[in-house]
């Protein structure tokens, strides 16, 4: 379903970018707090303080001369991820899923040399992938172990769960699954699949690729509508708790399921995209306005989740 008629958009409660920026991001997200979510290292430190689980931190490279120690920093690792602390949209993320005989391999099976990784770290520090081209630091995290429940719905990459959280209420969710077209990254603009999920139970509602409905994964032919996200209540708790942790009223939470550690917070986004509405075939505005109508009442994480399930759950698959 492609939204194009402005009257139809309004009738469906679809939120556009200008309205998002002015009425929600501008109103509910203090700019002084942006750095806490724009910088993944700061986000990780805040999460650890708030006892919110994140992928294990292996090392941080903040100076060019430290790159010569990369081999020592990676010693003993069988898989890891190198990412810019201030990157966005999946840019600059290098995932190594296998280390064998001193050789490093990407999810696709392609080999990456140590010198390639050193050059990649150097580019990260120079700001090649960061917001605004600012100097950055390279964050090296432990590899997320693919939960077998997602076998076949993601290709050469780990799927992640995006939840939009407004004033602490989880209002809309989506599972993002990588494809060959997206080069193993869960980025919808690069060709990943977005699966809208029922906020009440994590059951798939609808799946899209390039904003068009799909039934099967383009690479594995797995039925995307049969997906049921496990540990759903825990994922809702993690997402809802990020409201107090970050101080942001309108944010996107990106989480993953690790086969050993369970739900983990990857990162937060103060300017979450709007494609989640297409994946769910639902507009955000009615849900956001329902919460705004509560005024300044205070609710616990548990109360917010219960109300979100009651108000926004029960969507029938399309």
Tab-separated table of C-alpha atoms in Angstrom:
chain	number	residue	atom	x	y	z
A	1	UNK	CA	0.000	0.000	0.000
A	2	UNK	CA	1.536	3.311	-1.086
A	3	UNK	CA	0.206	6.425	0.632
A	4	UNK	CA	-0.095	9.388	-1.725
A	5	UNK	CA	-3.463	11.186	-1.412
A	6	UNK	CA	-3.136	13.806	1.391
A	7	UNK	CA	-6.794	13.372	2.366
A	8	UNK	CA	-6.348	9.647	2.630
A	9	UNK	CA	-3.208	10.130	4.678
A	10	UNK	CA	-5.075	12.322	7.159
A	11	UNK	CA	-7.995	9.896	7.379
A	12	UNK	CA	-5.593	7.050	8.194
A	13	UNK	CA	-3.756	9.075	10.833
A	14	UNK	CA	-0.485	8.916	8.910
A	15	UNK	CA	2.178	11.232	10.319
A	16	UNK	CA	4.454	13.046	7.887
A	17	UNK	CA	7.994	14.217	8.447
A	18	UNK	CA	7.197	17.877	9.092
A	19	UNK	CA	4.561	17.005	11.669
A	20	UNK	CA	6.908	14.534	13.313
A	21	UNK	CA	9.709	17.101	13.483
A	22	UNK	CA	7.606	19.980	14.808
A	23	UNK	CA	4.876	18.390	16.923
A	24	UNK	CA	6.787	15.498	18.454
A	25	UNK	CA	10.564	15.618	18.067
A	26	UNK	CA	10.746	19.393	18.526
A	27	UNK	CA	8.221	19.440	21.346
A	28	UNK	CA	9.182	16.376	23.369
A	29	UNK	CA	12.908	15.892	22.729
A	30	UNK	CA	15.170	18.513	24.340
A	31	UNK	CA	18.093	19.164	22.008
A	32	UNK	CA	20.463	19.118	24.967
A	33	UNK	CA	19.790	15.375	25.286
A	34	UNK	CA	20.385	14.433	21.643
A	35	UNK	CA	24.028	13.539	22.246
A	36	UNK	CA	22.952	10.830	24.671
A	37	UNK	CA	21.363	8.893	21.821
A	38	UNK	CA	23.401	10.133	18.857
A	39	UNK	CA	26.549	8.754	20.488
A	40	UNK	CA	26.248	4.975	20.853
A	41	UNK	CA	29.005	4.841	23.452
A	42	UNK	CA	27.175	7.300	25.714
A	43	UNK	CA	23.935	5.379	25.180
A	44	UNK	CA	25.665	2.168	26.231
A	45	UNK	CA	27.024	3.809	29.380
A	46	UNK	CA	23.557	5.136	30.289
A	47	UNK	CA	22.001	1.729	29.641
A	48	UNK	CA	24.507	-0.019	31.879
A	49	UNK	CA	23.790	2.498	34.653
A	50	UNK	CA	20.055	1.861	34.242
A	51	UNK	CA	20.668	-1.917	34.223
A	52	UNK	CA	19.412	-2.252	30.640
A	53	UNK	CA	21.211	-5.083	28.843
A	54	UNK	CA	23.364	-4.228	25.799
A	55	UNK	CA	25.926	-6.140	23.689
A	56	UNK	CA	29.245	-6.595	25.509
A	57	UNK	CA	31.839	-3.903	24.834
A	58	UNK	CA	35.191	-5.303	23.648
A	59	UNK	CA	37.132	-2.100	23.049
A	60	UNK	CA	37.001	1.554	22.022
A	61	UNK	CA	39.451	3.187	19.641
A	62	UNK	CA	39.479	6.952	19.956
A	63	UNK	CA	42.942	7.930	18.643
A	64	UNK	CA	44.626	7.080	15.334
A	65	UNK	CA	47.736	5.685	17.050
A	66	UNK	CA	45.572	3.118	18.877
A	67	UNK	CA	44.691	1.437	15.580
A	68	UNK	CA	48.089	-0.286	15.540
A	69	UNK	CA	46.886	-2.246	18.609
A	70	UNK	CA	43.788	-3.563	16.824
A	71	UNK	CA	45.095	-7.132	16.493
A	72	UNK	CA	45.817	-7.308	20.214
A	73	UNK	CA	42.404	-5.844	21.085
A	74	UNK	CA	40.709	-8.522	18.970
A	75	UNK	CA	42.802	-11.421	20.233
A	76	UNK	CA	40.651	-14.394	21.195
A	77	UNK	CA	37.480	-13.041	19.599
A	78	UNK	CA	35.546	-15.365	17.298
A	79	UNK	CA	33.172	-12.660	16.084
A	80	UNK	CA	32.610	-8.948	16.637
A	81	UNK	CA	31.178	-5.740	15.255
A	82	UNK	CA	33.043	-2.483	14.585
A	83	UNK	CA	30.827	0.590	14.387
A	84	UNK	CA	31.084	4.387	14.549
A	85	UNK	CA	29.771	5.773	17.832
A	86	UNK	CA	27.997	8.596	16.007
A	87	UNK	CA	26.941	6.785	12.843
A	88	UNK	CA	23.384	6.508	11.520
A	89	UNK	CA	21.388	4.379	9.114
A	90	UNK	CA	23.751	1.434	9.456
A	91	UNK	CA	26.628	3.292	7.800
A	92	UNK	CA	30.127	2.257	8.779
A	93	UNK	CA	29.114	-0.953	10.549
A	94	UNK	CA	31.464	-3.852	9.892
A	95	UNK	CA	30.354	-7.262	11.155
A	96	UNK	CA	32.768	-10.185	11.448
A	97	UNK	CA	31.038	-13.492	12.097
A	98	UNK	CA	34.024	-15.842	11.877
A	99	UNK	CA	37.729	-15.703	12.679
A	100	UNK	CA	39.772	-18.623	11.388
A	101	UNK	CA	43.543	-19.049	11.087
A	102	UNK	CA	44.031	-15.314	11.520
A	103	UNK	CA	41.503	-14.524	8.787
A	104	UNK	CA	38.297	-12.533	9.287
A	105	UNK	CA	35.022	-13.221	7.499
A	106	UNK	CA	31.836	-11.182	6.995
A	107	UNK	CA	28.333	-12.745	7.137
A	108	UNK	CA	28.434	-13.133	3.342
A	109	UNK	CA	31.599	-15.229	3.625
A	110	UNK	CA	33.773	-12.491	2.162
A	111	UNK	CA	37.207	-12.156	3.719
A	112	UNK	CA	38.377	-8.975	5.413
A	113	UNK	CA	42.076	-8.462	6.159
A	114	UNK	CA	43.468	-6.890	9.311
A	115	UNK	CA	44.681	-3.949	7.219
A	116	UNK	CA	41.127	-3.545	5.858
A	117	UNK	CA	39.801	-3.294	9.399
A	118	UNK	CA	42.533	-0.879	10.416
A	119	UNK	CA	41.655	1.337	7.468
A	120	UNK	CA	37.975	1.087	8.383
A	121	UNK	CA	38.728	2.211	11.947
A	122	UNK	CA	40.786	5.096	10.600
A	123	UNK	CA	37.853	6.190	8.426
A	124	UNK	CA	35.538	6.019	11.428
A	125	UNK	CA	37.830	8.247	13.481
A	126	UNK	CA	38.050	10.724	10.606
A	127	UNK	CA	34.262	11.081	10.657
A	128	UNK	CA	33.529	9.389	7.328
A	129	UNK	CA	30.363	7.777	8.718
A	130	UNK	CA	29.382	10.135	11.535
A	131	UNK	CA	26.552	12.625	11.696
A	132	UNK	CA	27.801	15.904	10.259
A	133	UNK	CA	31.219	14.414	9.434
A	134	UNK	CA	32.520	15.054	12.938
A	135	UNK	CA	35.526	13.180	14.330
A	136	UNK	CA	34.330	9.947	15.884
A	137	UNK	CA	35.432	6.887	17.844
A	138	UNK	CA	35.265	3.233	16.802
A	139	UNK	CA	33.253	0.992	19.108
A	140	UNK	CA	34.003	-2.744	19.015
A	141	UNK	CA	31.226	-4.913	20.413
A	142	UNK	CA	30.771	-8.640	20.897
A	143	UNK	CA	28.944	-10.401	18.092
A	144	UNK	CA	25.228	-10.894	18.632
A	145	UNK	CA	24.426	-14.579	18.414
A	146	UNK	CA	21.510	-15.117	16.069
A	147	UNK	CA	18.424	-16.461	17.880
A	148	UNK	CA	17.420	-19.601	15.933
A	149	UNK	CA	13.747	-18.589	16.163
A	150	UNK	CA	14.482	-16.106	13.350
A	151	UNK	CA	16.088	-18.682	11.055
A	152	UNK	CA	15.101	-17.942	7.467
A	153	UNK	CA	13.474	-14.559	7.993
A	154	UNK	CA	16.758	-12.668	7.835
A	155	UNK	CA	19.536	-13.158	5.290
A	156	UNK	CA	23.228	-12.772	6.215
A	157	UNK	CA	22.421	-10.564	9.166
A	158	UNK	CA	20.743	-10.302	12.569
A	159	UNK	CA	17.183	-8.904	12.576
A	160	UNK	CA	16.376	-6.103	14.979
A	161	UNK	CA	13.200	-4.902	16.653
A	162	UNK	CA	12.241	-1.220	16.373
A	163	UNK	CA	9.711	0.115	18.865
A	164	UNK	CA	8.443	3.683	18.818
A	165	UNK	CA	8.075	4.922	22.395
A	166	UNK	CA	6.085	8.053	23.257
A	167	UNK	CA	6.144	9.391	26.826
A	168	UNK	CA	7.167	5.908	27.895
A	169	UNK	CA	4.368	4.092	26.046
A	170	UNK	CA	5.376	1.610	23.326
A	171	UNK	CA	3.058	2.644	20.494
A	172	UNK	CA	4.171	0.760	17.359
A	173	UNK	CA	6.599	-2.041	16.559
A	174	UNK	CA	8.444	-3.487	13.596
A	175	UNK	CA	10.895	-6.316	12.988
A	176	UNK	CA	13.592	-5.386	10.442
A	177	UNK	CA	15.121	-8.300	8.555
A	178	UNK	CA	18.155	-8.134	6.306
A	179	UNK	CA	18.205	-9.335	2.699
A	180	UNK	CA	20.776	-9.841	-0.036
A	181	UNK	CA	19.755	-6.449	-1.408
A	182	UNK	CA	20.443	-4.777	1.960
A	183	UNK	CA	23.887	-6.460	2.180
A	184	UNK	CA	22.997	-8.192	5.417
A	185	UNK	CA	21.927	-4.964	7.175
A	186	UNK	CA	18.514	-4.340	8.720
A	187	UNK	CA	18.075	-1.047	6.863
A	188	UNK	CA	14.751	-0.610	5.054
A	189	UNK	CA	16.106	2.041	2.681
A	190	UNK	CA	18.749	-0.426	1.513
A	191	UNK	CA	16.218	-3.193	0.823
A	192	UNK	CA	15.643	-4.889	4.175
A	193	UNK	CA	12.187	-6.267	4.953
A	194	UNK	CA	10.013	-4.551	7.549
A	195	UNK	CA	7.490	-6.681	9.431
A	196	UNK	CA	4.836	-4.804	11.366
A	197	UNK	CA	3.982	-6.542	14.640
A	198	UNK	CA	1.039	-6.440	17.024
A	199	UNK	CA	2.042	-4.356	20.030
A	200	UNK	CA	0.120	-6.729	22.312
A	201	UNK	CA	1.943	-9.953	21.498
A	202	UNK	CA	4.651	-9.516	18.835
A	203	UNK	CA	2.706	-11.384	16.165
A	204	UNK	CA	3.416	-10.382	12.551
A	205	UNK	CA	0.728	-8.210	10.955
A	206	UNK	CA	2.179	-7.255	7.589
A	207	UNK	CA	5.504	-7.323	5.751
A	208	UNK	CA	6.921	-4.868	3.224
A	209	UNK	CA	10.040	-4.401	1.131
A	210	UNK	CA	10.651	-1.074	-0.635
A	211	UNK	CA	7.243	-0.015	0.785
A	212	UNK	CA	5.443	-2.799	-1.115
A	213	UNK	CA	3.662	-5.705	0.628
A	214	UNK	CA	5.450	-9.070	0.554
A	215	UNK	CA	4.428	-12.465	1.895
A	216	UNK	CA	7.724	-14.345	1.645
A	217	UNK	CA	11.312	-13.385	2.351
A	218	UNK	CA	12.911	-12.562	-1.042
A	219	UNK	CA	15.992	-14.726	-0.403
A	220	UNK	CA	14.745	-17.587	1.787
A	221	UNK	CA	11.041	-17.831	0.783
A	222	UNK	CA	10.156	-18.002	4.486
A	223	UNK	CA	6.577	-16.932	5.307
A	224	UNK	CA	7.047	-13.544	6.971
A	225	UNK	CA	3.464	-13.385	8.221
A	226	UNK	CA	4.042	-16.440	10.428
A	227	UNK	CA	6.619	-14.624	12.570
A	228	UNK	CA	6.019	-14.410	16.304
A	229	UNK	CA	8.669	-12.385	18.167
A	230	UNK	CA	9.623	-14.207	21.397
A	231	UNK	CA	10.382	-12.480	24.721
A	232	UNK	CA	7.898	-9.806	23.661
A	233	UNK	CA	7.007	-8.563	27.154
A	234	UNK	CA	10.692	-8.182	28.012
A	235	UNK	CA	11.280	-6.209	24.810
A	236	UNK	CA	8.405	-3.892	25.739
A	237	UNK	CA	9.910	-3.407	29.207
A	238	UNK	CA	13.317	-2.536	27.787
A	239	UNK	CA	11.823	-0.061	25.332
A	240	UNK	CA	9.520	1.587	27.844
A	241	UNK	CA	12.345	1.945	30.374
A	242	UNK	CA	14.389	3.909	27.843
A	243	UNK	CA	12.031	6.861	28.407
A	244	UNK	CA	13.375	7.464	31.906
A	245	UNK	CA	16.902	6.518	30.881
A	246	UNK	CA	17.134	9.010	28.008
A	247	UNK	CA	14.757	11.780	29.052
A	248	UNK	CA	13.376	11.844	25.490
A	249	UNK	CA	9.618	11.880	25.014
A	250	UNK	CA	9.574	10.588	21.439
A	251	UNK	CA	12.155	8.017	20.443
A	252	UNK	CA	12.887	4.833	18.540
A	253	UNK	CA	14.423	1.902	20.409
A	254	UNK	CA	16.381	-0.699	18.435
A	255	UNK	CA	16.782	-4.088	20.104
A	256	UNK	CA	17.971	-7.569	19.195
A	257	UNK	CA	17.506	-11.090	20.513
A	258	UNK	CA	20.713	-12.868	21.435
A	259	UNK	CA	20.449	-16.659	21.650
A	260	UNK	CA	22.284	-16.678	24.994
A	261	UNK	CA	21.523	-13.331	26.651
A	262	UNK	CA	18.025	-12.698	25.301
A	263	UNK	CA	16.775	-9.147	24.514
A	264	UNK	CA	19.511	-6.501	24.220
A	265	UNK	CA	19.313	-2.768	23.515
A	266	UNK	CA	21.350	-1.808	20.451
A	267	UNK	CA	20.734	1.918	20.232
A	268	UNK	CA	18.225	4.745	20.557
A	269	UNK	CA	17.066	7.201	17.932
A	270	UNK	CA	15.787	10.703	18.673
A	271	UNK	CA	14.503	11.045	15.097
A	272	UNK	CA	12.967	7.647	14.259
A	273	UNK	CA	11.791	7.162	10.694
A	274	UNK	CA	8.195	6.858	9.577
A	275	UNK	CA	8.288	3.693	7.455
A	276	UNK	CA	7.050	1.767	10.482
A	277	UNK	CA	3.585	3.081	9.580
A	278	UNK	CA	3.757	1.374	6.181
A	279	UNK	CA	4.910	-1.898	7.727
A	280	UNK	CA	1.946	-1.791	10.118
A	281	UNK	CA	-0.547	-0.330	7.630
A	282	UNK	CA	-1.493	2.060	10.417
A	283	UNK	CA	-0.850	5.715	11.213
A	284	UNK	CA	0.952	6.838	14.347
A	285	UNK	CA	-1.112	9.955	15.008
A	286	UNK	CA	-4.190	8.358	16.641
A	287	UNK	CA	-1.943	6.480	19.051
A	288	UNK	CA	0.171	9.499	19.908
A	289	UNK	CA	-2.910	11.652	20.480
A	290	UNK	CA	-4.427	9.000	22.740
A	291	UNK	CA	-1.390	9.309	24.991
A	292	UNK	CA	-1.301	13.113	24.786
A	293	UNK	CA	-4.882	13.135	26.069
A	294	UNK	CA	-3.607	11.668	29.352
A	295	UNK	CA	-1.936	14.989	30.125
A	296	UNK	CA	0.744	14.965	32.802
A	297	UNK	CA	-0.382	11.810	34.592
A	298	UNK	CA	2.450	9.573	35.750
A	299	UNK	CA	2.496	5.828	35.090
A	300	UNK	CA	4.895	3.021	35.873
A	301	UNK	CA	6.541	0.957	33.122
A	302	UNK	CA	4.111	-1.877	33.820
A	303	UNK	CA	1.082	0.417	33.631
A	304	UNK	CA	2.259	1.972	30.376
A	305	UNK	CA	2.754	-1.426	28.766
A	306	UNK	CA	-0.655	-2.659	29.924
A	307	UNK	CA	-2.391	0.387	28.471
A	308	UNK	CA	-0.444	0.133	25.203
A	309	UNK	CA	-1.491	-3.498	24.796
A	310	UNK	CA	-5.110	-2.632	25.537
A	311	UNK	CA	-5.273	0.407	23.268
A	312	UNK	CA	-3.056	-0.548	20.338
A	313	UNK	CA	-3.065	-4.358	20.247
A	314	UNK	CA	-5.304	-6.780	18.426
A	315	UNK	CA	-4.473	-5.838	14.848
A	316	UNK	CA	-5.523	-8.474	12.332
A	317	UNK	CA	-2.844	-9.640	9.840
A	318	UNK	CA	-3.189	-8.218	6.330
